[in-house]
Coordinates of C-alpha atoms in Angstrom, one line a residue:
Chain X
X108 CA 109.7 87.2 78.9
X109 CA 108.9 88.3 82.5
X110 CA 110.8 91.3 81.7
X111 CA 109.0 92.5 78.6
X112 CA 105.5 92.0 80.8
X113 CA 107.0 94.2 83.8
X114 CA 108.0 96.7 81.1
X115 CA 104.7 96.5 79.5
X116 CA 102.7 96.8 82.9
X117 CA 104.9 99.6 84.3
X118 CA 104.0 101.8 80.9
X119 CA 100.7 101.0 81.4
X120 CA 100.5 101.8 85.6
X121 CA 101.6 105.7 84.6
X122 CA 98.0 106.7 83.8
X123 CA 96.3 105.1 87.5
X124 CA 96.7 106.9 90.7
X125 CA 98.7 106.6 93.5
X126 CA 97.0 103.7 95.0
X127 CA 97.4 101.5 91.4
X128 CA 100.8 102.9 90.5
X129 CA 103.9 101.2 89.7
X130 CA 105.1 100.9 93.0
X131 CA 101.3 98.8 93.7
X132 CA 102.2 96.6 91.4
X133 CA 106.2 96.0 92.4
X134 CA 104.7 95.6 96.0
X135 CA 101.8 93.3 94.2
X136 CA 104.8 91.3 92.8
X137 CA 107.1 90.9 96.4
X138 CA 103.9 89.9 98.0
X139 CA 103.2 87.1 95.9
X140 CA 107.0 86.2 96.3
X141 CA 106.3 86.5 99.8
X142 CA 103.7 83.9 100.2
X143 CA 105.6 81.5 97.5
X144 CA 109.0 81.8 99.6
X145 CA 106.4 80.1 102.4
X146 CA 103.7 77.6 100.7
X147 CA 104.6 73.8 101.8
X148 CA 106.7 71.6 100.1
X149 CA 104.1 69.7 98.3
X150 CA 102.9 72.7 96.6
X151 CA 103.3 73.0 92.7
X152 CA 103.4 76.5 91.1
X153 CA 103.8 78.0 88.1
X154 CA 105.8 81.0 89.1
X155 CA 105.5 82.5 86.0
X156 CA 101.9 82.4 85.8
X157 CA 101.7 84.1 89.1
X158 CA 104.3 87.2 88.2
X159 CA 102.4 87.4 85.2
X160 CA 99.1 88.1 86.8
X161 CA 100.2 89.9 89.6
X162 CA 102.0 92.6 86.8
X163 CA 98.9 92.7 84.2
X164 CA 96.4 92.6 86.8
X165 CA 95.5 96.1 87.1
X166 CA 96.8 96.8 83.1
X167 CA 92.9 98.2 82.5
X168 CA 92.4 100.7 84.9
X169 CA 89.4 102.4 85.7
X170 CA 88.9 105.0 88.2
X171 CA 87.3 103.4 91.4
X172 CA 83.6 103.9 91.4
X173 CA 83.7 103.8 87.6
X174 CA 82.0 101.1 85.7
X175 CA 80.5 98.3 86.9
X176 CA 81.8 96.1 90.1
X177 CA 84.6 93.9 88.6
X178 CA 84.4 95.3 85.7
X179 CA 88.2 96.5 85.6
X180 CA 89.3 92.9 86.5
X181 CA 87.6 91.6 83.4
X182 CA 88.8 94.5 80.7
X183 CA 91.7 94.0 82.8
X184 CA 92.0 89.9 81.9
X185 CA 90.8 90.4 78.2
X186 CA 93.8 92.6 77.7
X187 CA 96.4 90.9 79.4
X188 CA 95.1 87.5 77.3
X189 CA 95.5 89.4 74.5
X190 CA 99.2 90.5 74.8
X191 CA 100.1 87.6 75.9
X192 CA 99.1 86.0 73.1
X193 CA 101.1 88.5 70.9
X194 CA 104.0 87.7 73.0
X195 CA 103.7 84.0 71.9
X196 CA 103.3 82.5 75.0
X197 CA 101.6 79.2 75.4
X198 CA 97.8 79.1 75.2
X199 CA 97.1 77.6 78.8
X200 CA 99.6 79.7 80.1
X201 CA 97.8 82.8 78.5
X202 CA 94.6 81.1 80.3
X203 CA 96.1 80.7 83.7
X204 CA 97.1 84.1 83.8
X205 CA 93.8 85.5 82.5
X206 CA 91.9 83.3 85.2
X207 CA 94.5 84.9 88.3
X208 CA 93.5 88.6 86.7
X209 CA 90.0 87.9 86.4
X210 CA 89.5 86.8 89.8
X211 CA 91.7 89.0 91.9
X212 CA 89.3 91.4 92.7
X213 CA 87.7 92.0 95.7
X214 CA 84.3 93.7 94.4
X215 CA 84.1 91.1 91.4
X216 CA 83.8 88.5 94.0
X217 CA 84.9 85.4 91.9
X218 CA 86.8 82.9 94.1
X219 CA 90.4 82.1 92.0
X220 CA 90.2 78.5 91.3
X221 CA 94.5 77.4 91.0
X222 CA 96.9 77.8 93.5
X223 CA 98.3 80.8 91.6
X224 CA 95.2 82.4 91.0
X225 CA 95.1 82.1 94.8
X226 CA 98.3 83.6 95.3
X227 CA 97.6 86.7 93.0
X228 CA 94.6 87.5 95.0
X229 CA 96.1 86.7 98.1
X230 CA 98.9 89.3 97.4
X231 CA 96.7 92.1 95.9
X232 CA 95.0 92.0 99.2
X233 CA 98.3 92.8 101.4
X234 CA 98.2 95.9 99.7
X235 CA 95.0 97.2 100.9
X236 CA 96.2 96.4 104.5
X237 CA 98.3 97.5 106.8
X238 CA 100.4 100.9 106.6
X239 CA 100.2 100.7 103.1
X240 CA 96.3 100.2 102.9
X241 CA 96.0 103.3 104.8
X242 CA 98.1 105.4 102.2
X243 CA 95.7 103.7 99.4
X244 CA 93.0 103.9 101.6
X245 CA 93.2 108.1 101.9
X246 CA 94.9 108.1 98.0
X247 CA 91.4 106.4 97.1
X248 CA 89.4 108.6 99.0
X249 CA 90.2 111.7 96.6
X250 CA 89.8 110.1 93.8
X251 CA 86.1 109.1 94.6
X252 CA 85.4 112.6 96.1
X253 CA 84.6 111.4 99.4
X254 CA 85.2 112.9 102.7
X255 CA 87.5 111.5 105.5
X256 CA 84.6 110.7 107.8
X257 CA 81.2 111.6 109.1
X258 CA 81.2 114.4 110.6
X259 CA 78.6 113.5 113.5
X260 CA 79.3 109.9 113.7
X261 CA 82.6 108.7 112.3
X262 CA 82.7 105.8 113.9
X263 CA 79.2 104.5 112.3
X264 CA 78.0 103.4 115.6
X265 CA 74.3 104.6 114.6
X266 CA 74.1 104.5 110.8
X267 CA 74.7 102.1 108.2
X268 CA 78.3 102.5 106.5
X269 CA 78.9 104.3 103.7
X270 CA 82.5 103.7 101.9
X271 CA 81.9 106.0 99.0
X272 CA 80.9 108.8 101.0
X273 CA 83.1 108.5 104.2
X274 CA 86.4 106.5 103.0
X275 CA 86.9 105.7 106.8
X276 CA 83.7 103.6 106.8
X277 CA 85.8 101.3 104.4
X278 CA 88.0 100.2 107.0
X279 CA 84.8 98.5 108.8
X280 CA 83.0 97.6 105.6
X281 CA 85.5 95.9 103.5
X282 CA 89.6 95.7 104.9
X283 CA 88.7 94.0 108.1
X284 CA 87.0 91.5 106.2
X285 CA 89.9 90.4 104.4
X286 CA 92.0 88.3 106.9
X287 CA 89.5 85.6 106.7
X288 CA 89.3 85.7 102.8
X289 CA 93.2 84.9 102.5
X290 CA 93.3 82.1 100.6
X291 CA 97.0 80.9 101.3
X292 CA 98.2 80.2 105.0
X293 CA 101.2 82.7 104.8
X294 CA 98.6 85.3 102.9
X295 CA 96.6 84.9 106.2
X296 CA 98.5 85.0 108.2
X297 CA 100.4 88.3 107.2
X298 CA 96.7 90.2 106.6
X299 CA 95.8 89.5 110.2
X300 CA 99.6 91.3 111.0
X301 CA 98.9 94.0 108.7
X302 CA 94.9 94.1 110.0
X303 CA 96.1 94.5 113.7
X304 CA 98.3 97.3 112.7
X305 CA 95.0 99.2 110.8
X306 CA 92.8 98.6 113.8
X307 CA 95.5 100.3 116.3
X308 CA 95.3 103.2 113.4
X309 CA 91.5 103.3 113.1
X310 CA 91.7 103.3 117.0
X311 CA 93.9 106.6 117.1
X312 CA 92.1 108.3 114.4
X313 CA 89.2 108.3 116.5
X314 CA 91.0 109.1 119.5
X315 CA 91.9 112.2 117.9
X316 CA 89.0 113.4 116.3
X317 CA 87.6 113.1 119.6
X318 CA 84.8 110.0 118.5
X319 CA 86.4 107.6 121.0
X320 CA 87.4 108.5 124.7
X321 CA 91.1 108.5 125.2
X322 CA 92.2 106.0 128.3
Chain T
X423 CA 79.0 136.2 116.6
X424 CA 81.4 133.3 116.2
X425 CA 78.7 131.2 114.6
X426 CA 78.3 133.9 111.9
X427 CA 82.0 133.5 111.5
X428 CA 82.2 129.5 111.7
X429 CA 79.3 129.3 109.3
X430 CA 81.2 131.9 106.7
X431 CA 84.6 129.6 107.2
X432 CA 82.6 126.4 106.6
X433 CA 81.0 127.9 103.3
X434 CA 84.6 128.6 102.0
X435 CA 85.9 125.2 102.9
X436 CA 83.9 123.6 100.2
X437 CA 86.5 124.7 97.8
X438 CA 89.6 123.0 99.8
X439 CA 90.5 119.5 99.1
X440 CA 90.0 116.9 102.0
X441 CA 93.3 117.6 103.7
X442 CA 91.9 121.4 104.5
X443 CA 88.2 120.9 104.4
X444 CA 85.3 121.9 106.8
X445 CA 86.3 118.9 109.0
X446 CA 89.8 120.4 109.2
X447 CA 88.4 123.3 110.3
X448 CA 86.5 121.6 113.4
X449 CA 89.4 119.7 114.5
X450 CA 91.7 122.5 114.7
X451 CA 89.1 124.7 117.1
X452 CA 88.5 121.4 119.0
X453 CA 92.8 121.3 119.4
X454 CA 92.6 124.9 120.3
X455 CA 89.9 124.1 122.9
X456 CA 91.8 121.8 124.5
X457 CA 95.0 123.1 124.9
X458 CA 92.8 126.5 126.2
X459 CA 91.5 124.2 128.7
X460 CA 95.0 123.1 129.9
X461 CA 96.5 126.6 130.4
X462 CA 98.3 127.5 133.3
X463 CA 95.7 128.6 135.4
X464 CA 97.5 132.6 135.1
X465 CA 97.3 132.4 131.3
X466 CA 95.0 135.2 130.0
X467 CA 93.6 134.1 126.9
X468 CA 91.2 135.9 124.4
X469 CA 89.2 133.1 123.2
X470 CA 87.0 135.1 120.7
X471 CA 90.5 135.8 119.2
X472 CA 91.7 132.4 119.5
X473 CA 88.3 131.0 118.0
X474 CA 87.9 133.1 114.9
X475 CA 91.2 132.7 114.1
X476 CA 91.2 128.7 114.0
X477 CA 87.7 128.9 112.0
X478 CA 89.2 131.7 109.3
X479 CA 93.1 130.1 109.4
X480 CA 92.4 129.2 105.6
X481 CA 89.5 131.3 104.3
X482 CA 91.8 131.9 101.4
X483 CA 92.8 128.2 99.8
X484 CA 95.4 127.8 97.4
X485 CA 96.2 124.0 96.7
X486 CA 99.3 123.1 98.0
X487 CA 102.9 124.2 95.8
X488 CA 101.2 127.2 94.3
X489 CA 102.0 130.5 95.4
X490 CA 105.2 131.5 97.7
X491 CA 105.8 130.3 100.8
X492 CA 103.3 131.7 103.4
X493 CA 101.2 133.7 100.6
X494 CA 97.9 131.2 101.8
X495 CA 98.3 133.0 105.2
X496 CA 98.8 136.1 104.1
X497 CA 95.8 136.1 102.0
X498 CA 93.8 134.3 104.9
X499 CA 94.7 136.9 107.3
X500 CA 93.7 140.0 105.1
X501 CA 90.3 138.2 103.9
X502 CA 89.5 137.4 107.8
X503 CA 90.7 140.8 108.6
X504 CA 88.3 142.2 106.1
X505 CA 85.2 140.0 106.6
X506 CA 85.6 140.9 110.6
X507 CA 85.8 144.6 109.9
X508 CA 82.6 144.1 107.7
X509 CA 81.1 142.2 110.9
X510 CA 81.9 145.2 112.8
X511 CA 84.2 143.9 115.4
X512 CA 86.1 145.6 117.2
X513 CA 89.5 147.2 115.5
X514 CA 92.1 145.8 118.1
X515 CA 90.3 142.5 117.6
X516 CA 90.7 142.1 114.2
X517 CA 94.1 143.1 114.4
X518 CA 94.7 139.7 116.6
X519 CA 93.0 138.0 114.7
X520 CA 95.0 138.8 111.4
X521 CA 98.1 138.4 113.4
X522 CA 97.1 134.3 114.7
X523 CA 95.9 134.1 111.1
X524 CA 99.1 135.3 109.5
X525 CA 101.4 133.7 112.1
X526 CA 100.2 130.0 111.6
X527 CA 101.5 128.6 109.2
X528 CA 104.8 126.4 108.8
X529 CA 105.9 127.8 105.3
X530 CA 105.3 131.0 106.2
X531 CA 108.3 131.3 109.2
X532 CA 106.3 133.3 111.6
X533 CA 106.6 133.0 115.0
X534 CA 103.5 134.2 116.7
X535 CA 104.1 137.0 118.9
X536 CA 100.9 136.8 121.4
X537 CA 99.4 133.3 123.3
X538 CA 96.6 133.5 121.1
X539 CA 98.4 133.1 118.1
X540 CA 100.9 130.8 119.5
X541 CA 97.2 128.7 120.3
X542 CA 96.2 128.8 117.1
X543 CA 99.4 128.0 115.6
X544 CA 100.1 124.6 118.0
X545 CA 96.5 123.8 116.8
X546 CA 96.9 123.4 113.5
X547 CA 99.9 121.8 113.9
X548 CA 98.3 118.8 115.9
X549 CA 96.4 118.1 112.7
X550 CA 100.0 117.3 110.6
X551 CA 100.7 114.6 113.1
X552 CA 99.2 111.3 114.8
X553 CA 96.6 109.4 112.8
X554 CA 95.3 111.8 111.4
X555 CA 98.4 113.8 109.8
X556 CA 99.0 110.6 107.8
X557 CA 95.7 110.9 106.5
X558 CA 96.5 114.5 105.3
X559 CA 100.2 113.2 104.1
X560 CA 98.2 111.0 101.5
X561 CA 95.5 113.5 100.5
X562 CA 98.0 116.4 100.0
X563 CA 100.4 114.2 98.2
X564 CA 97.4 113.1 95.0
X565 CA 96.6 117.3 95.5
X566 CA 100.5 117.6 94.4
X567 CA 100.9 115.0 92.4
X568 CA 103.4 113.4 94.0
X569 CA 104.3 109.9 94.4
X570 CA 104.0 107.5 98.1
X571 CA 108.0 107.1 98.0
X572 CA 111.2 106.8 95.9
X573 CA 111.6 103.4 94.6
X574 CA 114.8 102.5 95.0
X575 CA 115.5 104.4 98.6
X576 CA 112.3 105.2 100.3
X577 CA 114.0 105.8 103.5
X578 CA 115.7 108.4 102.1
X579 CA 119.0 106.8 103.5
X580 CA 121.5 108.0 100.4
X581 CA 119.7 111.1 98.8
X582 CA 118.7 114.5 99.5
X583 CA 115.0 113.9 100.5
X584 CA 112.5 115.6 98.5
X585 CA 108.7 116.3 99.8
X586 CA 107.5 117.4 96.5
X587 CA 108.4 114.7 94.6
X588 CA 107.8 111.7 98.0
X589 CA 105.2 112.3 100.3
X590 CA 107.3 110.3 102.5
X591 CA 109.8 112.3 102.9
X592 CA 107.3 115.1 104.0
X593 CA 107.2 113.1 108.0
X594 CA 111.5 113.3 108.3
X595 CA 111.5 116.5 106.6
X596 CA 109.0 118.5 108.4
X597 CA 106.8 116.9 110.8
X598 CA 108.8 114.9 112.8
X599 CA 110.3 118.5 113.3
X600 CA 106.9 119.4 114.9
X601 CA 106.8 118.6 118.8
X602 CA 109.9 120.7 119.0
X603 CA 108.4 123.8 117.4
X604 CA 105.3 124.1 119.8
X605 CA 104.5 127.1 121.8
X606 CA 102.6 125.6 124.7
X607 CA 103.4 123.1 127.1
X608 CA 99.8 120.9 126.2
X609 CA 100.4 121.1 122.8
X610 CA 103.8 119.6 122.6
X611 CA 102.8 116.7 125.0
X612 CA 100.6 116.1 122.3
X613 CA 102.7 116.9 119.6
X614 CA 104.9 114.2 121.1
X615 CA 102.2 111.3 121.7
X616 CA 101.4 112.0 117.6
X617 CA 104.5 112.1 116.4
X618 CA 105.4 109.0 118.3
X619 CA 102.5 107.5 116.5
X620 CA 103.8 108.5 113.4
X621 CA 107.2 107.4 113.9
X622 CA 105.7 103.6 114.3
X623 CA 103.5 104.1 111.6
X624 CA 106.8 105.1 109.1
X625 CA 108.2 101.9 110.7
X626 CA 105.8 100.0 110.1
X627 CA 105.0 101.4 106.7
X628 CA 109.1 100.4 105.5
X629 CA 109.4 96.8 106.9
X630 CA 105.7 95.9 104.5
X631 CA 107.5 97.7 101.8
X632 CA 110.7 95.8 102.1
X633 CA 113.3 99.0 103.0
X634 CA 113.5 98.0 106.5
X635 CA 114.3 94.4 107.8
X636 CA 111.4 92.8 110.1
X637 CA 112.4 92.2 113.4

């Protein structure tokens, strides 16, 4: 079953960009079999709930900036719901998975209420951190149309941030605020790696352009 | 007279994508600035020449893939060439000017044959490296169409590598390359520092997607 739903997801990932591809969504999945490999003992998941979501959860996709905030994660859930239920699969399985897509997103800003809807979050998150945020990061700039920074104040020392405009305001605005929205301690734990590893970057990149004195 | 000519480059940047675009432009006169000011101190250096070739490197954009190798600098250096005439600068001038243009570029094969094009050519350089070359890598792979990586080897450990098709191939296959390839002594040190960057930024960027074990 979790084959015909990869198959159906991957089909579906060829019209996004770079940034919601099929390789997003493979890393979307090892993430999420990351932080299962590492929840305690005591904790009961429904693995296929999880893998579910984490394939179908970008299976609407709209073109960041388009349509309203969270509005891709609910097209998003509706459709997944929807071929679930063609597929046959249990009605409060078909739920569960619509819940985890609905509330994975970060700018629909619904907090998952299960453990996988947790986990599904958890792992989209990874991906906008780290070495691999920064490739989605620069991926999502040109799609938006922004520019790389301001030219006169990259750093936004003086001004208020502007993520659509200058994608390198994001880093500041939203992806260092997700270490503390992990909602699973191995999730956590592994943004505030892959956070480390983007402020080091962000630190260069203004070393270079020349916005931050070298040492 | 150079801000008649950095104000003409900046107008035709508005047509580049984000990878060659008006802040390209100022980071590659600031690289040219400072590896002027790290000369020997018996280095004779035209920086009118030096200048007005950084700001017009790419007057004449064509999106990465089309055209043949080194036809953007060729075009570049006769539109500079041309507008400079039209400016009235001197004839020797403009001829040094069309040579740093024409000799920049990596495609193209050049090798600059005067230390103002040899400048102009490190300076341009520094901007394919460090934190901000792996900004460009992303930008210049959605310009191409290409996907991040190959999904099954994205080290490229058992396969020809292929730039086109994996943009990370592009750091193995050219700019790691880089620091050897610089015509001045400041320029490689910094060629080195970036690409050293880069090197733990490609690490980094294979143990999050699984190709490379975690320490």
């Amino acid at each position: 079953m979790l084959e015909r739903i990869q198959a159906f997801a991957l089909a579906r990932a060829a019209e996004a960009d770079p940034a919601h591809d099929e390789l997003h969504l493979r890393r979307v999945v090892a993430n999420a079999r990351g932080i299962m490999g590492n929840l305690p003992a005591s904790a009961s998941v429904d693995r296929f709930v999880v893998e579910a979501a984490c394939w179908l959860h970008d299976c609407v996709y709209l073109p960041k900036g388009q349509g309203v905030a969270g509005e891709a994660a609910q097209r998003s859930a509706g459709h997944a719901a929807a071929y679930l239920e063609e597929l046959g699969v249990d009605t409060h399985l078909v739920r569960a998975v619509h819940d985890a897509v609905l509330t994975h997103s970060f700018s629909g800003g619904l907090k998952p209420a299960t453990i996988e809807a947790a986990i599904v979050q958890d792992a989209d998150r990874l991906d906008a951190l780290g070495a691999i945020g920064i490739a989605r990061l620069w991926v999502t700039m040109v799609s938006m149309g922004g520019a790389m920074y301001h030219r006169d104040d990259p750093a936004g020392s003086s001004r208020d941030l502007d993520d659509r405009s200058w994608a390198l305001d994001h880093i500041e605005r939203k992806l260092f605020r997700l270490p503390t929205l992990m909602n699973t301690e191995a999730g956590r734990a592994e943004a505030e790696r892959r956070a480390a590893f983007l402020r080091a970057y962000l630190d260069k990149f203004l070393r270079e352009i020349g916005a931050r004195q070298e040492d």
